[in-house]
Amino acid sequence: MGFEFVEIKSLLNRHKKRDPWFQDDYSVNPYKGCSFNCLYCYTLGSRYGQAEPGKVFIKANAPEILEKELKRRAKRNQYGFIAVSSSTEPYMKIEEKTGLTRKILELIRDFRFPVVVLTKSTLVKRDFDLIREIGKNAILPRDTCARDGAFIIVSLSTLDESTARKVEPGAPSPEERIRIVREAKEYGLSAGVAFIPVLPFISDSEESLDHMISQVKFADFVFVGSLTLFGKGQFDSKTRYFRFLEKYHPDLVKKYRSLFRIFPVPSRNYTENLLNITRKIAKKYRISHGLPGCDI
Ligand code: SF4
């Protein structure tokens, strides 16, 4: 595992278009790279400048930069949900030492921006107090369907502990992740699960999705999204994921080759079918499919 401190010039990314699922207009990444090392991670590898798995850059001056950016946006009344984080895990172990994510959330609270916290880590519990404060006082953009100022979204790709260990080697177990959602709810926070990405032919059958959603039906919402596999380089998700398939699921290699033959995403047919199935299951368990008020 390697860490390096870097100085940055900007932190707050404004999206061209609001994300229709997570409702974020902005994203903030306190770190570059991620120690959780998920095989399917599109932020590792050549797509974003050859970040090696396990190599993490700590954006040391992030709070200082963000303060200026939020001040400017707030002055212009440009409120919008901020995703923390979109391309790194904001609660890696190193966060215990740096406290960067916490400092960022404090600024988000002070400037009254709403937040979507995206995580797989139990360390998020440390900041439940702050996330609750943000939720209470955030100024929501007028045109959002979201009804709260703060959401915690915990992501999972499977509930099978053995598969999760292979595919997401640095992340807490699925059971621990589900417990985060339960505890967040008990704390009074809006919290749900993103089964993103589900793994084709491993965790995406109707039976498997039914089981997965049934296990989190106590949550405020659920999302289900398909896998993306990109690139040919040694650290690219497609290369790393196919290595996993060859070792543990050689019978699936051919099927995956066909699914990802041309594009980094499965066919439209596959994604529409996935959406229809998960909509049906979410309805069965009476859980919102997408953020409450923003059904997808
Ligand atoms: S936790 Fe997220 S950012 Fe980190 S490796 Fe996994 S998918 Fe990538």
Tab-separated table of C-alpha atoms and ligand atoms in Angstrom, residues 34 36-38 40-44 87-89 120, ligand 1:
chain	number	residue	atom	x	y	z
A	34	CYS	CA	-8.482	3.542	-3.444
A	36	PHE	CA	-10.341	-1.225	-1.332
A	37	ASN	CA	-9.083	-2.411	-4.658
A	38	CYS	CA	-12.325	-3.691	-6.205
A	40	TYR	CA	-14.387	-3.841	-11.315
A	41	CYS	CA	-13.329	-0.329	-10.262
A	42	TYR	CA	-13.300	1.934	-13.298
A	43	THR	CA	-11.241	4.601	-11.513
A	44	LEU	CA	-8.181	2.351	-11.413
A	87	SER	CA	-14.251	8.003	-7.626
A	88	THR	CA	-12.651	6.959	-4.363
A	89	GLU	CA	-13.747	5.526	-1.035
A	120	LYS	CA	-18.527	0.695	1.532
B	1	SF4	S1	-14.485	1.157	-3.058
B	1	SF4	FE1	-15.183	2.254	-4.880
B	1	SF4	S2	-13.472	3.583	-5.469
B	1	SF4	FE2	-12.670	2.010	-4.081
B	1	SF4	S3	-11.886	0.403	-5.398
B	1	SF4	FE3	-13.994	-0.126	-4.827
B	1	SF4	S4	-15.267	0.709	-6.486
B	1	SF4	FE4	-13.243	1.691	-6.642
